């Protein structure tokens, strides 16, 4: 059995915001104490869309690492590294790409969506089409079982599982037993033999129980098999092979939707974010100018928290008694909107304080950060090399 590893990746899109913290990083800090975790900044994935403007990537990579550390990712527990520093990612992507059908790639919902959305970039490239193959390689290279991701990444995870299954079916079987299966199945007659292997394939690749049942009935109905042959073919349907690659599962972060300044989900593309390490004055300013219930034109006008965007932030940052104070104060016009916003401001700043302190250490001494990432890359690479050796051997690239 392989150890239960966690892998996740993040594209270096610049410094992170509170949406990343509440939606992703907080969860990573919990996982790091339970499992061996590999957290990777995927710079090659950034190039699939930003190949014309590669200049910003390196700076963004360091920003992301500082934000991870600020958020409490502990380099003594988790392995933090850069994708391109472990070239095995590209080798595995190349090799699994050999057997990945084009139709799987064209079918990924985000593929056409992103092409539409990022119209200003030409994404009709081989690299962008291959995005999910590279992502599958990231995960499979560490035999990770748990992959914490958002809902939008689920199709990518599903494809990763399919790629792993196909790889294992193609390259993990024991060739002597396999040869025997052809010899024995021949006795079913050509047509039924072919059907038998097709059904076995559906069962093993898709877990199709009906296919398994149908294969069973072919075997039971055949009168050209000896008892031993039949038993062999029965068990061969389920033969537990040594799996070279492991099928991962998406670990969906419990729908913690961090509201942005405009009430929509916090996201860089909406321009409604608060940075993890944003200056205090700027945070105060942003919250103070947030829109509240439009019915509250003047202090004496009562309002309704349900119609106020700040109310959503109270859910994240304030306790029950403060929320009660807000509810009553707002509905009776007993407090002003700035009064109401103060506990949110305090909450954000309180949450931010330890992050600023942790980040400062690495800003003061960048070599500390380099050392952490160097160590992480080395550790990741060591582990990646072991899996690659198995993959090469399985694919007949042994040369020894
Ligand atoms: N596609 C992911 C995203 O956009 C980033 C990513 C790349 C990733 N490789 C990964 C996430 C491997 C999890 C595991 O968010």
Coordinates of C-alpha atoms and ligand atoms in Angstrom, one line a residue:
X1 CA 0.0 0.0 0.0
X2 CA 1.1 3.5 -0.7
X3 CA 1.0 6.2 2.0
X4 CA -2.1 8.5 1.9
X5 CA -0.6 11.5 0.3
X6 CA -2.2 14.9 -0.4
X7 CA -1.3 16.9 -3.5
X8 CA -2.5 20.3 -4.5
X9 CA -1.3 22.9 -7.0
X10 CA -1.9 26.6 -7.4
X11 CA -1.1 28.7 -10.4
X12 CA 1.2 31.7 -9.6
X13 CA -1.3 34.4 -10.5
X14 CA 0.1 37.0 -8.0
X15 CA -0.5 37.7 -4.4
X16 CA -3.4 35.9 -2.8
X17 CA -6.5 37.2 -1.2
X18 CA -8.9 36.3 1.7
X19 CA -10.9 34.2 -0.7
X20 CA -7.8 31.9 -1.1
X21 CA -7.3 31.9 2.6
X22 CA -10.8 30.9 3.6
X23 CA -11.5 28.7 0.6
X24 CA -8.1 26.9 0.3
X25 CA -5.3 27.6 2.6
X26 CA -7.0 27.2 5.9
X27 CA -8.0 23.7 4.8
X28 CA -4.4 23.0 3.8
X29 CA -3.2 23.9 7.2
X30 CA -5.5 21.3 8.7
X31 CA -4.4 18.6 6.1
X32 CA -0.7 19.2 6.7
X33 CA -0.9 17.8 10.2
X34 CA -2.9 14.7 9.1
X35 CA -1.1 13.6 5.9
X36 CA 2.1 14.0 4.0
X37 CA 1.3 17.0 1.8
X38 CA 2.8 18.2 -1.4
X39 CA 1.9 21.7 -2.3
X40 CA 3.1 22.9 -5.7
X41 CA 3.2 26.2 -7.4
X42 CA 2.4 25.2 -11.0
X43 CA 4.4 27.6 -13.1
X44 CA 4.1 25.5 -16.3
X45 CA 0.3 25.7 -15.9
X46 CA 0.7 29.5 -15.8
X47 CA 2.5 29.3 -19.1
X48 CA -0.3 27.5 -20.8
X49 CA -2.2 30.7 -20.8
X50 CA 0.5 33.3 -20.3
X51 CA 3.1 32.0 -22.7
X52 CA 3.4 35.5 -24.3
X53 CA 4.0 37.3 -21.0
X54 CA 6.3 35.0 -19.0
X55 CA 8.1 37.8 -17.3
X56 CA 5.7 38.1 -14.3
X57 CA 5.7 34.4 -13.4
X58 CA 8.8 34.2 -11.3
X59 CA 7.8 37.2 -9.1
X60 CA 4.4 35.7 -8.7
X61 CA 5.8 32.4 -7.6
X62 CA 7.6 34.0 -4.7
X63 CA 4.6 36.0 -3.7
X64 CA 2.5 32.9 -3.6
X65 CA 5.0 31.1 -1.4
X66 CA 5.1 33.9 1.1
X67 CA 1.4 34.0 1.2
X68 CA 1.2 30.2 1.9
X69 CA 3.7 30.6 4.7
X70 CA 1.9 33.7 6.0
X71 CA -1.3 31.7 6.1
X72 CA 0.3 29.1 8.3
X73 CA 1.5 26.4 5.9
X74 CA 4.3 24.8 7.8
X75 CA 7.4 23.8 5.8
X76 CA 8.3 21.4 8.5
X77 CA 5.1 19.4 7.8
X78 CA 4.3 20.0 4.2
X79 CA 6.6 19.9 1.1
X80 CA 6.5 23.2 -0.8
X81 CA 7.9 23.2 -4.3
X82 CA 7.9 24.6 -7.8
X83 CA 6.6 22.4 -10.6
X84 CA 9.3 23.2 -13.2
X85 CA 12.0 22.3 -10.7
X86 CA 10.9 18.7 -10.9
X87 CA 11.2 17.9 -14.6
X88 CA 9.7 14.5 -14.0
X89 CA 6.3 16.3 -14.2
X90 CA 6.9 16.9 -17.9
X91 CA 8.2 13.4 -18.5
X92 CA 5.1 11.8 -17.0
X93 CA 2.8 14.2 -18.8
X94 CA 4.5 13.2 -22.1
X95 CA 4.1 9.5 -21.3
X96 CA 0.5 9.5 -20.2
X97 CA -0.3 11.8 -23.1
X98 CA 0.6 8.9 -25.5
X99 CA -2.6 7.1 -24.5
X100 CA -4.9 10.0 -23.6
X101 CA -7.7 10.3 -26.2
X102 CA -8.1 13.7 -27.8
X103 CA -11.8 13.5 -27.2
X104 CA -11.3 13.4 -23.4
X105 CA -9.4 16.7 -23.6
X106 CA -11.9 18.4 -25.9
X107 CA -14.7 17.4 -23.7
X108 CA -13.4 19.1 -20.5
X109 CA -15.9 21.9 -19.7
X110 CA -13.3 24.4 -18.7
X111 CA -11.5 24.0 -22.0
X112 CA -14.0 25.8 -24.2
X113 CA -15.1 28.0 -21.4
X114 CA -11.6 29.4 -20.7
X115 CA -11.0 29.9 -24.4
X116 CA -14.1 32.0 -24.6
X117 CA -13.3 33.9 -21.4
X118 CA -9.7 34.7 -22.2
X119 CA -10.4 36.0 -25.6
X120 CA -7.5 38.3 -25.6
X121 CA -5.2 35.3 -25.6
X122 CA -4.8 32.8 -28.3
X123 CA -5.4 29.5 -26.5
X124 CA -5.8 27.2 -29.5
X125 CA -2.5 25.7 -28.6
X126 CA -1.2 22.2 -27.9
X127 CA -0.1 23.3 -24.4
X128 CA -3.4 24.6 -23.4
X129 CA -5.3 21.6 -24.7
X130 CA -2.8 19.5 -22.7
X131 CA -3.5 21.4 -19.4
X132 CA -5.4 18.5 -17.8
X133 CA -2.7 16.0 -18.8
X134 CA -0.1 18.1 -17.1
X135 CA -2.3 18.4 -14.1
X136 CA -2.9 14.6 -14.0
X137 CA 0.9 14.1 -14.1
X138 CA 1.3 16.5 -11.2
X139 CA -1.0 14.3 -9.1
X140 CA -0.1 10.9 -10.3
X141 CA 3.6 11.5 -9.9
X142 CA 3.2 11.5 -6.1
X143 CA 0.6 8.7 -6.0
X144 CA -1.5 11.2 -4.2
X145 CA -4.9 10.0 -3.0
X146 CA -6.4 13.2 -1.7
X147 CA -6.5 16.3 -3.9
X148 CA -8.1 19.3 -2.2
X149 CA -9.6 21.5 -5.0
X150 CA -12.7 23.6 -5.7
X151 CA -15.8 22.4 -7.5
X152 CA -14.5 23.7 -10.8
X153 CA -11.6 21.3 -10.8
X154 CA -13.7 18.1 -10.5
X155 CA -13.7 17.3 -14.2
X156 CA -9.9 17.5 -14.2
X157 CA -9.8 15.1 -11.3
X158 CA -12.2 12.7 -13.0
X159 CA -9.9 12.7 -16.1
X160 CA -6.9 12.1 -13.8
X161 CA -8.6 9.0 -12.5
X162 CA -9.4 7.8 -16.0
X163 CA -5.8 8.4 -17.1
X164 CA -4.6 6.4 -14.2
X165 CA -7.0 3.5 -14.8
X166 CA -6.1 3.4 -18.5
X167 CA -2.4 3.4 -17.6
X168 CA -2.7 0.6 -15.1
X169 CA -4.8 -1.5 -17.6
X170 CA -2.3 -1.0 -20.4
X171 CA 1.0 -1.3 -18.5
X172 CA 0.4 -3.0 -15.1
X173 CA -0.7 -6.4 -16.1
X174 CA 1.3 -9.5 -15.6
X175 CA 2.2 -10.6 -19.1
X176 CA 2.3 -14.4 -18.5
X177 CA -1.2 -14.4 -17.0
X178 CA -2.3 -12.1 -19.8
X179 CA -1.0 -14.4 -22.5
X180 CA -2.8 -17.3 -20.8
X181 CA -6.0 -15.3 -20.7
X182 CA -5.9 -15.0 -24.6
X183 CA -5.3 -18.7 -25.0
X184 CA -8.1 -19.7 -22.7
X185 CA -10.6 -17.1 -23.9
X186 CA -10.1 -18.3 -27.5
X187 CA -12.1 -21.4 -26.5
X188 CA -15.2 -19.1 -26.1
X189 CA -15.1 -18.6 -29.9
X190 CA -13.8 -15.4 -31.5
X191 CA -16.9 -13.3 -31.0
X192 CA -17.4 -14.2 -27.4
X193 CA -13.7 -13.9 -26.6
X194 CA -13.7 -10.3 -28.0
X195 CA -16.8 -9.5 -26.0
X196 CA -15.3 -11.0 -22.8
X197 CA -12.3 -8.7 -23.1
X198 CA -14.5 -5.7 -23.9
X199 CA -16.7 -6.3 -20.9
X200 CA -13.6 -6.8 -18.7
X201 CA -12.3 -3.5 -19.9
X202 CA -15.5 -1.6 -19.1
X203 CA -15.6 -3.2 -15.7
X204 CA -12.0 -2.4 -14.9
X205 CA -11.9 1.1 -16.4
X206 CA -15.4 2.3 -15.4
X207 CA -16.3 0.0 -12.6
X208 CA -19.3 -1.0 -14.7
X209 CA -21.1 -3.7 -12.7
X210 CA -23.5 -4.6 -15.5
X211 CA -20.6 -5.4 -17.8
X212 CA -19.2 -7.7 -15.1
X213 CA -22.6 -9.5 -14.8
X214 CA -22.7 -9.9 -18.6
X215 CA -19.2 -11.3 -18.7
X216 CA -20.3 -13.8 -16.0
X217 CA -23.2 -15.0 -18.0
X218 CA -21.1 -15.5 -21.1
X219 CA -18.8 -17.7 -19.0
X220 CA -21.7 -19.6 -17.5
X221 CA -23.5 -20.2 -20.8
X222 CA -20.4 -21.4 -22.7
X223 CA -20.2 -25.1 -23.0
X224 CA -16.7 -25.2 -24.5
X225 CA -14.8 -24.4 -21.3
X226 CA -13.5 -26.8 -18.8
X227 CA -14.2 -26.1 -15.1
X228 CA -10.7 -24.8 -14.6
X229 CA -10.8 -22.6 -17.7
X230 CA -14.1 -21.1 -16.5
X231 CA -12.7 -20.4 -13.1
X232 CA -9.6 -18.8 -14.5
X233 CA -11.6 -16.5 -16.7
X234 CA -13.9 -15.7 -13.8
X235 CA -11.1 -14.6 -11.7
X236 CA -9.2 -12.9 -14.5
X237 CA -12.1 -10.4 -14.7
X238 CA -11.1 -9.1 -11.3
X239 CA -7.4 -9.9 -11.3
X240 CA -5.9 -7.5 -8.8
X241 CA -2.9 -6.1 -10.6
X242 CA -0.1 -4.2 -9.1
X243 CA -1.2 -0.6 -9.7
X244 CA 1.6 1.6 -10.9
X245 CA -0.5 4.7 -10.7
X246 CA -3.0 5.5 -8.0
X247 CA -6.4 6.9 -8.6
X248 CA -6.8 10.1 -6.7
X249 CA -10.0 11.6 -5.2
X250 CA -11.1 15.2 -5.1
X251 CA -11.3 16.5 -1.6
X252 CA -13.9 19.2 -1.9
X253 CA -13.4 22.1 0.5
X254 CA -16.7 22.5 2.3
X255 CA -18.4 25.3 0.4
X256 CA -16.9 28.1 2.3
X257 CA -17.7 30.9 -0.1
X258 CA -15.8 34.0 0.9
X259 CA -17.9 37.0 -0.1
X260 CA -16.1 39.9 -1.8
X261 CA -16.5 43.6 -1.3
X262 CA -19.4 43.6 -3.7
X263 CA -21.2 40.6 -2.3
X264 CA -20.2 38.3 -5.1
X265 CA -17.7 35.5 -4.5
X266 CA -14.3 37.1 -3.8
X267 CA -12.2 36.7 -7.0
X268 CA -9.5 38.6 -8.7
X269 CA -11.5 38.8 -11.9
X270 CA -14.3 40.7 -10.1
X271 CA -11.9 43.2 -8.6
X272 CA -13.6 42.7 -5.2
X273 CA -10.7 41.3 -3.2
X274 CA -8.9 42.1 0.0
X275 CA -5.3 40.9 -0.2
X276 CA -3.9 38.6 2.5
X277 CA -1.1 41.1 3.3
X278 CA -2.9 44.2 2.2
X279 CA -2.0 47.4 4.0
X280 CA -4.2 48.2 7.0
X281 CA -5.2 51.7 5.7
X282 CA -6.3 50.2 2.4
X283 CA -8.4 47.5 4.1
X284 CA -10.1 50.1 6.4
X285 CA -10.8 52.2 3.3
X286 CA -12.3 49.3 1.3
X287 CA -14.6 48.2 4.1
X288 CA -15.7 51.8 4.9
X289 CA -16.7 52.4 1.4
X290 CA -18.6 49.1 0.9
X291 CA -22.1 49.5 -0.1
X292 CA -24.8 48.8 2.6
X293 CA -28.6 48.5 2.4
X294 CA -29.5 51.2 -0.1
X295 CA -32.6 52.0 2.0
X296 CA -30.3 53.5 4.7
X297 CA -29.7 56.9 3.1
X298 CA -29.5 58.7 6.4
X299 CA -28.6 57.5 9.9
X300 CA -32.3 57.7 10.9
X301 CA -33.4 55.3 8.1
X302 CA -33.8 51.7 9.4
X303 CA -32.2 49.0 7.3
X304 CA -32.3 45.3 6.7
X305 CA -29.1 43.3 7.2
X306 CA -30.3 40.8 4.6
X307 CA -30.0 43.5 2.0
X308 CA -26.5 44.6 3.1
X309 CA -23.3 43.2 1.6
X310 CA -21.4 43.8 4.9
X311 CA -23.7 41.4 6.7
X312 CA -22.2 38.5 4.8
X313 CA -18.8 39.5 6.2
X314 CA -20.3 39.5 9.7
X315 CA -21.0 35.8 9.1
X316 CA -17.3 35.2 8.6
X317 CA -15.8 37.6 11.1
X318 CA -18.1 38.2 14.0
X319 CA -19.6 36.2 16.8
X320 CA -23.3 35.6 17.6
X321 CA -23.6 38.5 20.0
X322 CA -22.1 41.0 17.7
X323 CA -24.4 39.9 14.9
X324 CA -27.4 40.3 17.2
X325 CA -26.2 43.8 18.0
X326 CA -25.9 44.5 14.3
X327 CA -29.4 43.1 13.5
X328 CA -31.1 45.1 16.2
X329 CA -29.1 48.3 15.6
X330 CA -29.6 48.2 11.8
X331 CA -33.3 47.5 11.9
X332 CA -34.0 50.2 14.5
X333 CA -31.6 52.7 13.1
X334 CA -29.8 52.5 16.4
X335 CA -26.3 52.3 14.9
X336 CA -24.8 53.8 11.8
X337 CA -23.2 51.8 9.0
X338 CA -19.7 52.8 10.0
X339 CA -20.4 51.5 13.5
X340 CA -21.6 48.3 12.1
X341 CA -18.5 47.9 9.9
X342 CA -16.1 48.4 12.7
X343 CA -16.2 44.8 14.1
X344 CA -15.7 43.5 10.5
X345 CA -12.6 45.7 10.1
X346 CA -11.4 44.6 13.5
X347 CA -12.0 40.9 12.7
X348 CA -10.0 41.1 9.4
X349 CA -7.1 42.9 11.0
X350 CA -7.0 40.5 13.9
X351 CA -6.9 37.6 11.5
X352 CA -4.2 39.3 9.4
X353 CA -1.9 40.2 12.3
X354 CA -0.2 36.8 12.7
X355 CA 0.0 36.4 8.9
X356 CA 1.9 39.7 8.6
X357 CA 4.3 38.6 11.3
X358 CA 5.0 35.3 9.6
X359 CA 5.5 36.9 6.2
X360 CA 7.8 39.6 7.6
X361 CA 10.4 36.9 8.5
X362 CA 10.7 35.9 4.9
X363 CA 10.7 39.5 3.5
X364 CA 13.5 40.4 5.9
X365 CA 15.5 37.4 4.9
X366 CA 14.6 36.0 1.4
X367 CA 17.3 33.3 1.8
X368 CA 15.1 31.6 4.3
X369 CA 12.4 31.3 1.7
X370 CA 14.8 30.0 -0.9
X371 CA 16.1 27.4 1.5
X372 CA 12.6 26.1 2.2
X373 CA 11.7 25.9 -1.5
X374 CA 15.0 24.3 -2.4
X375 CA 14.5 21.7 0.2
X376 CA 10.9 21.1 -0.9
X377 CA 12.0 20.8 -4.6
X378 CA 14.6 18.3 -3.6
X379 CA 12.2 16.2 -1.5
X380 CA 9.5 16.3 -4.2
X381 CA 12.1 15.3 -6.8
X382 CA 13.3 12.3 -4.8
X383 CA 9.8 11.0 -4.5
X384 CA 9.0 11.7 -8.2
X385 CA 12.1 9.9 -9.4
X386 CA 10.9 6.7 -7.7
X387 CA 7.5 6.7 -9.4
X388 CA 9.1 7.6 -12.7
X389 CA 11.3 4.6 -12.5
X390 CA 8.2 2.3 -12.1
X391 CA 6.5 4.1 -15.0
X392 CA 9.5 3.8 -17.3
X393 CA 9.9 0.1 -16.5
X394 CA 6.2 -0.6 -17.1
X395 CA 6.3 1.2 -20.4
X396 CA 9.3 -0.8 -21.6
X397 CA 11.9 2.0 -21.2
X398 CA 14.2 0.1 -18.9
X399 CA 17.5 0.0 -20.9
X400 CA 19.4 -1.8 -18.2
Ligands
LIG1 N1 -5.9 23.5 -12.3 C1 -5.7 23.9 -10.9 C2 -6.4 25.3 -10.7 O1 -6.5 26.0 -11.7 C3 -4.2 24.1 -10.5 C4 -3.5 22.7 -10.5 C5 -2.5 22.3 -11.4 C6 -3.8 21.7 -9.6 N2 -2.1 21.1 -11.0 C7 -2.8 20.7 -10.0 C8 -4.6 21.5 -8.5 C9 -2.8 19.5 -9.3 C10 -4.6 20.3 -7.8 C11 -3.7 19.3 -8.2 O2 -6.8 25.6 -9.6

